[in-house]
Amino acid sequence: QKEVEQNSGPLSVPEGAIASLNCTYSDRGSQSFFWYRQYSGKSPELIMSIYSNGDKEDGRFTAQLNKASQYVSLLIRDSQPSDSATYLCAAWAGTALIFGKGTTLSVSS
Amino acid sequence: KAGVTQTPRYLIKTRGQQVTLSCSPISGHRSVSWYQQTPGQGLQFLFEYFSETQRNKGNFPGRFSGRQFSNSRSEMNVSTLELGDSALYLCASTEATSTDTQYFGPGTRLTVL
């Protein structure tokens, strides 16, 4: 069964620190990967997509992909209390988008 | 462009009843996927429709069904509701290919009593 795994957390960081979120996937054929942010009671909101090995930066967010290790990560620099949410990693496996169960991030002020 | 819309936003039903949820994708998007989200299981894929055809289906019982109309709007139906069907039901749309970015609607919160 194709899976995406994440540490459930909670991951606690102080305001201004770097938060590092990690994800592994089982399907070696996966080519597209996504990070979504979900606030409590809300729907997932796309933060980043990444398709190639290496880093992709967008503002305070950097996604990293290593296909050989089947590993995807998300770094959040200068973490803010408003970043406190659950972060979902997702990977296309065949014709289905598979989600991890999410990592809960708590940023304290 | 308007985002993905879902109606209703909240529903309360009793066991044994059936329910229909509606989703309108982003204009121009032809693929609609449905997910069930519960605290214990996370986001689980129900099915995907593209141009009125079910293209992919997750591992859910036949009580869960869906359809897509010619204007890309989609409905999902759950018959003979069970307590365990209480969840947030999310609809997501993509432009064309199944590897495109998915954009989620606000969801329908279903409570089964």
PDB file of C-alpha atoms in Angstrom:
ATOM      1  CA  GLN A   1       0.000   0.000   0.000  1.00  0.00           C
ATOM      2  CA  LYS A   2       1.322   3.379  -0.992  1.00  0.00           C
ATOM      3  CA  GLU A   3       1.940   5.584   2.018  1.00  0.00           C
ATOM      4  CA  VAL A   4       3.117   9.004   3.076  1.00  0.00           C
ATOM      5  CA  GLU A   5       4.437   9.212   6.616  1.00  0.00           C
ATOM      6  CA  GLN A   6       4.942  12.196   8.870  1.00  0.00           C
ATOM      7  CA  ASN A   7       5.738  12.653  12.545  1.00  0.00           C
ATOM      8  CA  SER A   8       2.469  13.660  14.174  1.00  0.00           C
ATOM      9  CA  GLY A   9       4.167  16.045  16.586  1.00  0.00           C
ATOM     10  CA  PRO A  10       3.392  18.300  18.174  1.00  0.00           C
ATOM     11  CA  LEU A  11       6.448  20.207  17.072  1.00  0.00           C
ATOM     12  CA  SER A  12       6.973  23.202  19.312  1.00  0.00           C
ATOM     13  CA  VAL A  13       9.261  26.085  18.354  1.00  0.00           C
ATOM     14  CA  PRO A  14       9.677  29.623  19.721  1.00  0.00           C
ATOM     15  CA  GLU A  15       8.743  32.615  17.618  1.00  0.00           C
ATOM     16  CA  GLY A  16      11.500  33.509  15.173  1.00  0.00           C
ATOM     17  CA  ALA A  17      12.995  30.014  15.065  1.00  0.00           C
ATOM     18  CA  ILE A  18      13.189  27.621  12.123  1.00  0.00           C
ATOM     19  CA  ALA A  19      10.602  24.858  12.051  1.00  0.00           C
ATOM     20  CA  SER A  20      11.552  21.684  10.182  1.00  0.00           C
ATOM     21  CA  LEU A  21       8.839  19.299   9.026  1.00  0.00           C
ATOM     22  CA  ASN A  22       9.661  15.946   7.468  1.00  0.00           C
ATOM     23  CA  CYS A  23       7.867  13.436   5.295  1.00  0.00           C
ATOM     24  CA  THR A  24       8.723  10.114   3.647  1.00  0.00           C
ATOM     25  CA  TYR A  25       6.841   8.361   0.874  1.00  0.00           C
ATOM     26  CA  SER A  26       6.758   4.758  -0.259  1.00  0.00           C
ATOM     27  CA  ASP A  27       6.003   5.003  -3.995  1.00  0.00           C
ATOM     28  CA  ARG A  28       9.271   5.403  -5.920  1.00  0.00           C
ATOM     29  CA  GLY A  29       7.238   6.434  -8.943  1.00  0.00           C
ATOM     30  CA  SER A  30       5.908   9.574  -7.246  1.00  0.00           C
ATOM     31  CA  GLN A  31       6.937  12.704  -9.103  1.00  0.00           C
ATOM     32  CA  SER A  32       4.866  15.503  -7.559  1.00  0.00           C
ATOM     33  CA  PHE A  33       4.814  16.528  -3.918  1.00  0.00           C
ATOM     34  CA  PHE A  34       2.854  19.101  -1.984  1.00  0.00           C
ATOM     35  CA  TRP A  35       2.726  20.739   1.409  1.00  0.00           C
ATOM     36  CA  TYR A  36      -0.628  21.943   2.723  1.00  0.00           C
ATOM     37  CA  ARG A  37      -1.368  23.910   5.871  1.00  0.00           C
ATOM     38  CA  GLN A  38      -4.577  23.245   7.753  1.00  0.00           C
ATOM     39  CA  TYR A  39      -5.851  25.372  10.586  1.00  0.00           C
ATOM     40  CA  SER A  40      -8.168  23.735  13.080  1.00  0.00           C
ATOM     41  CA  GLY A  41     -11.666  23.427  11.642  1.00  0.00           C
ATOM     42  CA  LYS A  42     -10.573  24.671   8.203  1.00  0.00           C
ATOM     43  CA  SER A  43      -9.718  22.991   4.906  1.00  0.00           C
ATOM     44  CA  PRO A  44      -6.153  22.391   3.673  1.00  0.00           C
ATOM     45  CA  GLU A  45      -4.461  25.329   1.978  1.00  0.00           C
ATOM     46  CA  LEU A  46      -1.616  24.783  -0.496  1.00  0.00           C
ATOM     47  CA  ILE A  47       1.744  26.162   0.620  1.00  0.00           C
ATOM     48  CA  MET A  48       4.283  24.622  -1.725  1.00  0.00           C
ATOM     49  CA  SER A  49       4.624  22.153  -4.546  1.00  0.00           C
ATOM     50  CA  ILE A  50       7.902  20.548  -5.573  1.00  0.00           C
ATOM     51  CA  TYR A  51       8.736  18.271  -8.464  1.00  0.00           C
ATOM     52  CA  SER A  52      12.543  18.257  -8.792  1.00  0.00           C
ATOM     53  CA  ASN A  53      15.315  17.195  -6.446  1.00  0.00           C
ATOM     54  CA  GLY A  54      16.737  20.046  -4.425  1.00  0.00           C
ATOM     55  CA  ASP A  55      15.320  23.109  -2.754  1.00  0.00           C
ATOM     56  CA  LYS A  56      12.453  25.390  -3.693  1.00  0.00           C
ATOM     57  CA  GLU A  57      11.986  28.637  -1.817  1.00  0.00           C
ATOM     58  CA  ASP A  58       8.891  30.798  -1.482  1.00  0.00           C
ATOM     59  CA  GLY A  59       9.137  33.580   1.057  1.00  0.00           C
ATOM     60  CA  ARG A  60       9.732  32.090   4.496  1.00  0.00           C
ATOM     61  CA  PHE A  61       9.058  28.565   3.220  1.00  0.00           C
ATOM     62  CA  THR A  62      11.579  26.175   1.656  1.00  0.00           C
ATOM     63  CA  ALA A  63      10.626  22.742   0.383  1.00  0.00           C
ATOM     64  CA  GLN A  64      13.331  20.126  -0.097  1.00  0.00           C
ATOM     65  CA  LEU A  65      13.037  16.949  -2.131  1.00  0.00           C
ATOM     66  CA  ASN A  66      15.355  13.947  -2.252  1.00  0.00           C
ATOM     67  CA  LYS A  67      13.894  11.288  -4.527  1.00  0.00           C
ATOM     68  CA  ALA A  68      16.701   8.817  -3.879  1.00  0.00           C
ATOM     69  CA  SER A  69      15.869   8.852  -0.165  1.00  0.00           C
ATOM     70  CA  GLN A  70      12.118   9.273  -0.826  1.00  0.00           C
ATOM     71  CA  TYR A  71      12.141  12.225   1.505  1.00  0.00           C
ATOM     72  CA  VAL A  72      10.425  15.608   1.423  1.00  0.00           C
ATOM     73  CA  SER A  73      10.799  18.371   3.973  1.00  0.00           C
ATOM     74  CA  LEU A  74       9.449  21.832   4.664  1.00  0.00           C
ATOM     75  CA  LEU A  75      11.432  24.514   6.467  1.00  0.00           C
ATOM     76  CA  ILE A  76       9.674  27.544   7.891  1.00  0.00           C
ATOM     77  CA  ARG A  77      12.041  30.387   8.716  1.00  0.00           C
ATOM     78  CA  ASP A  78      11.235  33.127  11.227  1.00  0.00           C
ATOM     79  CA  SER A  79       8.290  31.111  12.545  1.00  0.00           C
ATOM     80  CA  GLN A  80       5.291  33.161  13.646  1.00  0.00           C
ATOM     81  CA  PRO A  81       2.420  32.249  15.989  1.00  0.00           C
ATOM     82  CA  SER A  82       0.169  32.411  12.916  1.00  0.00           C
ATOM     83  CA  ASP A  83       2.116  29.439  11.507  1.00  0.00           C
ATOM     84  CA  SER A  84       0.643  27.244  14.250  1.00  0.00           C
ATOM     85  CA  ALA A  85      -1.347  24.662  12.308  1.00  0.00           C
ATOM     86  CA  THR A  86      -1.222  21.101  11.021  1.00  0.00           C
ATOM     87  CA  TYR A  87       1.002  20.604   7.980  1.00  0.00           C
ATOM     88  CA  LEU A  88       0.065  17.878   5.519  1.00  0.00           C
ATOM     89  CA  CYS A  89       2.512  16.306   3.116  1.00  0.00           C
ATOM     90  CA  ALA A  90       1.072  14.754  -0.053  1.00  0.00           C
ATOM     91  CA  ALA A  91       2.450  12.782  -2.970  1.00  0.00           C
ATOM     92  CA  TRP A  92       0.897  11.616  -6.203  1.00  0.00           C
ATOM     93  CA  ALA A  93       1.008   7.823  -6.364  1.00  0.00           C
ATOM     94  CA  GLY A  94      -0.396   6.669  -9.670  1.00  0.00           C
ATOM     95  CA  THR A  95      -3.725   8.444 -10.033  1.00  0.00           C
ATOM     96  CA  ALA A  96      -4.340   9.155  -6.352  1.00  0.00           C
ATOM     97  CA  LEU A  97      -2.979  11.930  -4.165  1.00  0.00           C
ATOM     98  CA  ILE A  98      -1.878  10.305  -0.918  1.00  0.00           C
ATOM     99  CA  PHE A  99      -1.711  12.409   2.241  1.00  0.00           C
ATOM    100  CA  GLY A 100       0.250  11.931   5.414  1.00  0.00           C
ATOM    101  CA  LYS A 101      -1.637  12.321   8.667  1.00  0.00           C
ATOM    102  CA  GLY A 102       0.003  15.656   9.294  1.00  0.00           C
ATOM    103  CA  THR A 103       2.402  17.257  11.735  1.00  0.00           C
ATOM    104  CA  THR A 104       1.031  19.737  14.250  1.00  0.00           C
ATOM    105  CA  LEU A 105       3.234  22.803  14.646  1.00  0.00           C
ATOM    106  CA  SER A 106       2.954  25.114  17.641  1.00  0.00           C
ATOM    107  CA  VAL A 107       4.839  28.425  17.597  1.00  0.00           C
ATOM    108  CA  SER A 108       5.033  30.159  20.953  1.00  0.00           C
ATOM    109  CA  SER A 109       5.421  33.912  21.311  1.00  0.00           C
TER     110      SER A 109
ATOM    111  CA  LYS B   1     -11.318  33.289 -10.044  1.00  0.00           C
ATOM    112  CA  ALA B   2     -13.720  32.016  -7.435  1.00  0.00           C
ATOM    113  CA  GLY B   3     -12.473  29.110  -5.393  1.00  0.00           C
ATOM    114  CA  VAL B   4     -13.977  25.696  -4.821  1.00  0.00           C
ATOM    115  CA  THR B   5     -17.386  25.903  -3.195  1.00  0.00           C
ATOM    116  CA  GLN B   6     -19.144  23.234  -1.183  1.00  0.00           C
ATOM    117  CA  THR B   7     -22.672  23.076   0.118  1.00  0.00           C
ATOM    118  CA  PRO B   8     -23.956  22.683   2.678  1.00  0.00           C
ATOM    119  CA  ARG B   9     -21.232  23.631   5.143  1.00  0.00           C
ATOM    120  CA  TYR B  10     -22.789  21.758   8.038  1.00  0.00           C
ATOM    121  CA  LEU B  11     -25.167  18.824   8.242  1.00  0.00           C
ATOM    122  CA  ILE B  12     -26.665  16.830  11.065  1.00  0.00           C
ATOM    123  CA  LYS B  13     -28.273  13.517  10.207  1.00  0.00           C
ATOM    124  CA  THR B  14     -29.355  10.403  12.046  1.00  0.00           C
ATOM    125  CA  ARG B  15     -28.235   6.845  11.477  1.00  0.00           C
ATOM    126  CA  GLY B  16     -29.877   5.198   8.500  1.00  0.00           C
ATOM    127  CA  GLN B  17     -30.555   8.409   6.626  1.00  0.00           C
ATOM    128  CA  GLN B  18     -28.827   9.397   3.407  1.00  0.00           C
ATOM    129  CA  VAL B  19     -27.078  12.614   2.506  1.00  0.00           C
ATOM    130  CA  THR B  20     -25.987  14.424  -0.654  1.00  0.00           C
ATOM    131  CA  LEU B  21     -23.122  16.880  -0.691  1.00  0.00           C
ATOM    132  CA  SER B  22     -22.337  19.262  -3.532  1.00  0.00           C
ATOM    133  CA  CYS B  23     -19.095  20.684  -4.886  1.00  0.00           C
ATOM    134  CA  SER B  24     -18.467  23.313  -7.564  1.00  0.00           C
ATOM    135  CA  PRO B  25     -14.844  23.346  -8.767  1.00  0.00           C
ATOM    136  CA  ILE B  26     -12.787  26.324  -9.793  1.00  0.00           C
ATOM    137  CA  SER B  27     -13.889  27.607 -13.186  1.00  0.00           C
ATOM    138  CA  GLY B  28     -12.082  25.686 -15.919  1.00  0.00           C
ATOM    139  CA  HIS B  29     -11.155  22.785 -13.666  1.00  0.00           C
ATOM    140  CA  ARG B  30     -12.505  19.493 -14.910  1.00  0.00           C
ATOM    141  CA  SER B  31     -11.300  17.103 -12.211  1.00  0.00           C
ATOM    142  CA  VAL B  32     -13.004  16.845  -8.842  1.00  0.00           C
ATOM    143  CA  SER B  33     -11.779  14.651  -5.998  1.00  0.00           C
ATOM    144  CA  TRP B  34     -13.523  13.876  -2.732  1.00  0.00           C
ATOM    145  CA  TYR B  35     -11.894  13.123   0.608  1.00  0.00           C
ATOM    146  CA  GLN B  36     -13.061  12.144   4.056  1.00  0.00           C
ATOM    147  CA  GLN B  37     -11.142  13.578   6.985  1.00  0.00           C
ATOM    148  CA  THR B  38     -11.417  12.240  10.514  1.00  0.00           C
ATOM    149  CA  PRO B  39      -9.107  12.836  13.484  1.00  0.00           C
ATOM    150  CA  GLY B  40      -8.001   9.221  13.597  1.00  0.00           C
ATOM    151  CA  GLN B  41      -7.580   8.427   9.897  1.00  0.00           C
ATOM    152  CA  GLY B  42      -6.538  11.746   8.438  1.00  0.00           C
ATOM    153  CA  LEU B  43      -7.417  12.582   4.840  1.00  0.00           C
ATOM    154  CA  GLN B  44      -8.688   9.558   2.955  1.00  0.00           C
ATOM    155  CA  PHE B  45      -9.400   9.540  -0.756  1.00  0.00           C
ATOM    156  CA  LEU B  46     -12.958   8.672  -1.765  1.00  0.00           C
ATOM    157  CA  PHE B  47     -13.094   9.096  -5.553  1.00  0.00           C
ATOM    158  CA  GLU B  48     -12.178  11.324  -8.442  1.00  0.00           C
ATOM    159  CA  TYR B  49     -14.275  12.445 -11.394  1.00  0.00           C
ATOM    160  CA  PHE B  50     -13.065  13.875 -14.666  1.00  0.00           C
ATOM    161  CA  SER B  51     -15.391  14.885 -17.480  1.00  0.00           C
ATOM    162  CA  GLU B  52     -18.341  13.104 -15.851  1.00  0.00           C
ATOM    163  CA  THR B  53     -16.450   9.811 -15.491  1.00  0.00           C
ATOM    164  CA  GLN B  54     -15.183   8.269 -12.286  1.00  0.00           C
ATOM    165  CA  ARG B  55     -11.493   7.901 -12.920  1.00  0.00           C
ATOM    166  CA  ASN B  56     -10.316   6.611  -9.570  1.00  0.00           C
ATOM    167  CA  LYS B  57     -11.864   5.217  -6.418  1.00  0.00           C
ATOM    168  CA  GLY B  58     -10.593   4.782  -2.886  1.00  0.00           C
ATOM    169  CA  ASN B  59     -11.280   1.970  -0.477  1.00  0.00           C
ATOM    170  CA  PHE B  60     -14.735   2.907   0.778  1.00  0.00           C
ATOM    171  CA  PRO B  61     -17.939   0.834   0.852  1.00  0.00           C
ATOM    172  CA  GLY B  62     -20.531   1.108  -1.869  1.00  0.00           C
ATOM    173  CA  ARG B  63     -22.660   3.332   0.378  1.00  0.00           C
ATOM    174  CA  PHE B  64     -20.422   6.140  -0.813  1.00  0.00           C
ATOM    175  CA  SER B  65     -21.106   7.190  -4.372  1.00  0.00           C
ATOM    176  CA  GLY B  66     -20.682  10.226  -6.527  1.00  0.00           C
ATOM    177  CA  ARG B  67     -21.289  11.766  -9.878  1.00  0.00           C
ATOM    178  CA  GLN B  68     -20.181  14.696 -11.967  1.00  0.00           C
ATOM    179  CA  PHE B  69     -22.271  16.841 -14.223  1.00  0.00           C
ATOM    180  CA  SER B  70     -21.427  18.361 -17.588  1.00  0.00           C
ATOM    181  CA  ASN B  71     -20.611  21.702 -15.920  1.00  0.00           C
ATOM    182  CA  SER B  72     -18.018  19.872 -13.733  1.00  0.00           C
ATOM    183  CA  ARG B  73     -20.078  20.271 -10.573  1.00  0.00           C
ATOM    184  CA  SER B  74     -19.981  17.113  -8.501  1.00  0.00           C
ATOM    185  CA  GLU B  75     -22.127  15.497  -5.874  1.00  0.00           C
ATOM    186  CA  MET B  76     -21.383  12.732  -3.455  1.00  0.00           C
ATOM    187  CA  ASN B  77     -23.998  10.633  -1.747  1.00  0.00           C
ATOM    188  CA  VAL B  78     -23.775   8.544   1.379  1.00  0.00           C
ATOM    189  CA  SER B  79     -26.622   6.134   1.984  1.00  0.00           C
ATOM    190  CA  THR B  80     -27.591   4.348   5.201  1.00  0.00           C
ATOM    191  CA  LEU B  81     -25.488   6.638   7.363  1.00  0.00           C
ATOM    192  CA  GLU B  82     -23.463   5.200  10.219  1.00  0.00           C
ATOM    193  CA  LEU B  83     -22.037   6.966  13.256  1.00  0.00           C
ATOM    194  CA  GLY B  84     -18.550   6.461  11.819  1.00  0.00           C
ATOM    195  CA  ASP B  85     -19.447   8.548   8.779  1.00  0.00           C
ATOM    196  CA  SER B  86     -19.208  11.674  10.919  1.00  0.00           C
ATOM    197  CA  ALA B  87     -16.349  13.589   9.344  1.00  0.00           C
ATOM    198  CA  LEU B  88     -15.260  16.591   7.360  1.00  0.00           C
ATOM    199  CA  TYR B  89     -15.874  15.902   3.675  1.00  0.00           C
ATOM    200  CA  LEU B  90     -13.564  17.813   1.402  1.00  0.00           C
ATOM    201  CA  CYS B  91     -13.759  18.414  -2.290  1.00  0.00           C
ATOM    202  CA  ALA B  92     -10.711  19.394  -4.330  1.00  0.00           C
ATOM    203  CA  SER B  93     -10.424  20.466  -7.932  1.00  0.00           C
ATOM    204  CA  THR B  94      -7.578  20.304 -10.421  1.00  0.00           C
ATOM    205  CA  GLU B  95      -7.272  21.839 -13.844  1.00  0.00           C
ATOM    206  CA  ALA B  96      -6.707  18.834 -16.056  1.00  0.00           C
ATOM    207  CA  THR B  97      -4.191  16.126 -15.330  1.00  0.00           C
ATOM    208  CA  SER B  98      -4.287  13.946 -12.276  1.00  0.00           C
ATOM    209  CA  THR B  99      -0.887  15.188 -11.159  1.00  0.00           C
ATOM    210  CA  ASP B 100      -1.903  18.816 -11.044  1.00  0.00           C
ATOM    211  CA  THR B 101      -2.138  20.809  -7.862  1.00  0.00           C
ATOM    212  CA  GLN B 102      -5.357  20.211  -5.949  1.00  0.00           C
ATOM    213  CA  TYR B 103      -7.247  23.130  -4.449  1.00  0.00           C
ATOM    214  CA  PHE B 104      -9.621  22.384  -1.627  1.00  0.00           C
ATOM    215  CA  GLY B 105     -13.054  23.723  -0.852  1.00  0.00           C
ATOM    216  CA  PRO B 106     -14.097  24.707   2.677  1.00  0.00           C
ATOM    217  CA  GLY B 107     -15.586  21.284   3.359  1.00  0.00           C
ATOM    218  CA  THR B 108     -18.880  19.953   4.663  1.00  0.00           C
ATOM    219  CA  ARG B 109     -18.967  18.959   8.326  1.00  0.00           C
ATOM    220  CA  LEU B 110     -21.290  15.950   8.643  1.00  0.00           C
ATOM    221  CA  THR B 111     -22.442  14.797  12.053  1.00  0.00           C
ATOM    222  CA  VAL B 112     -24.346  11.534  12.314  1.00  0.00           C
ATOM    223  CA  LEU B 113     -26.348  11.039  15.510  1.00  0.00           C
TER     224      LEU B 113
END
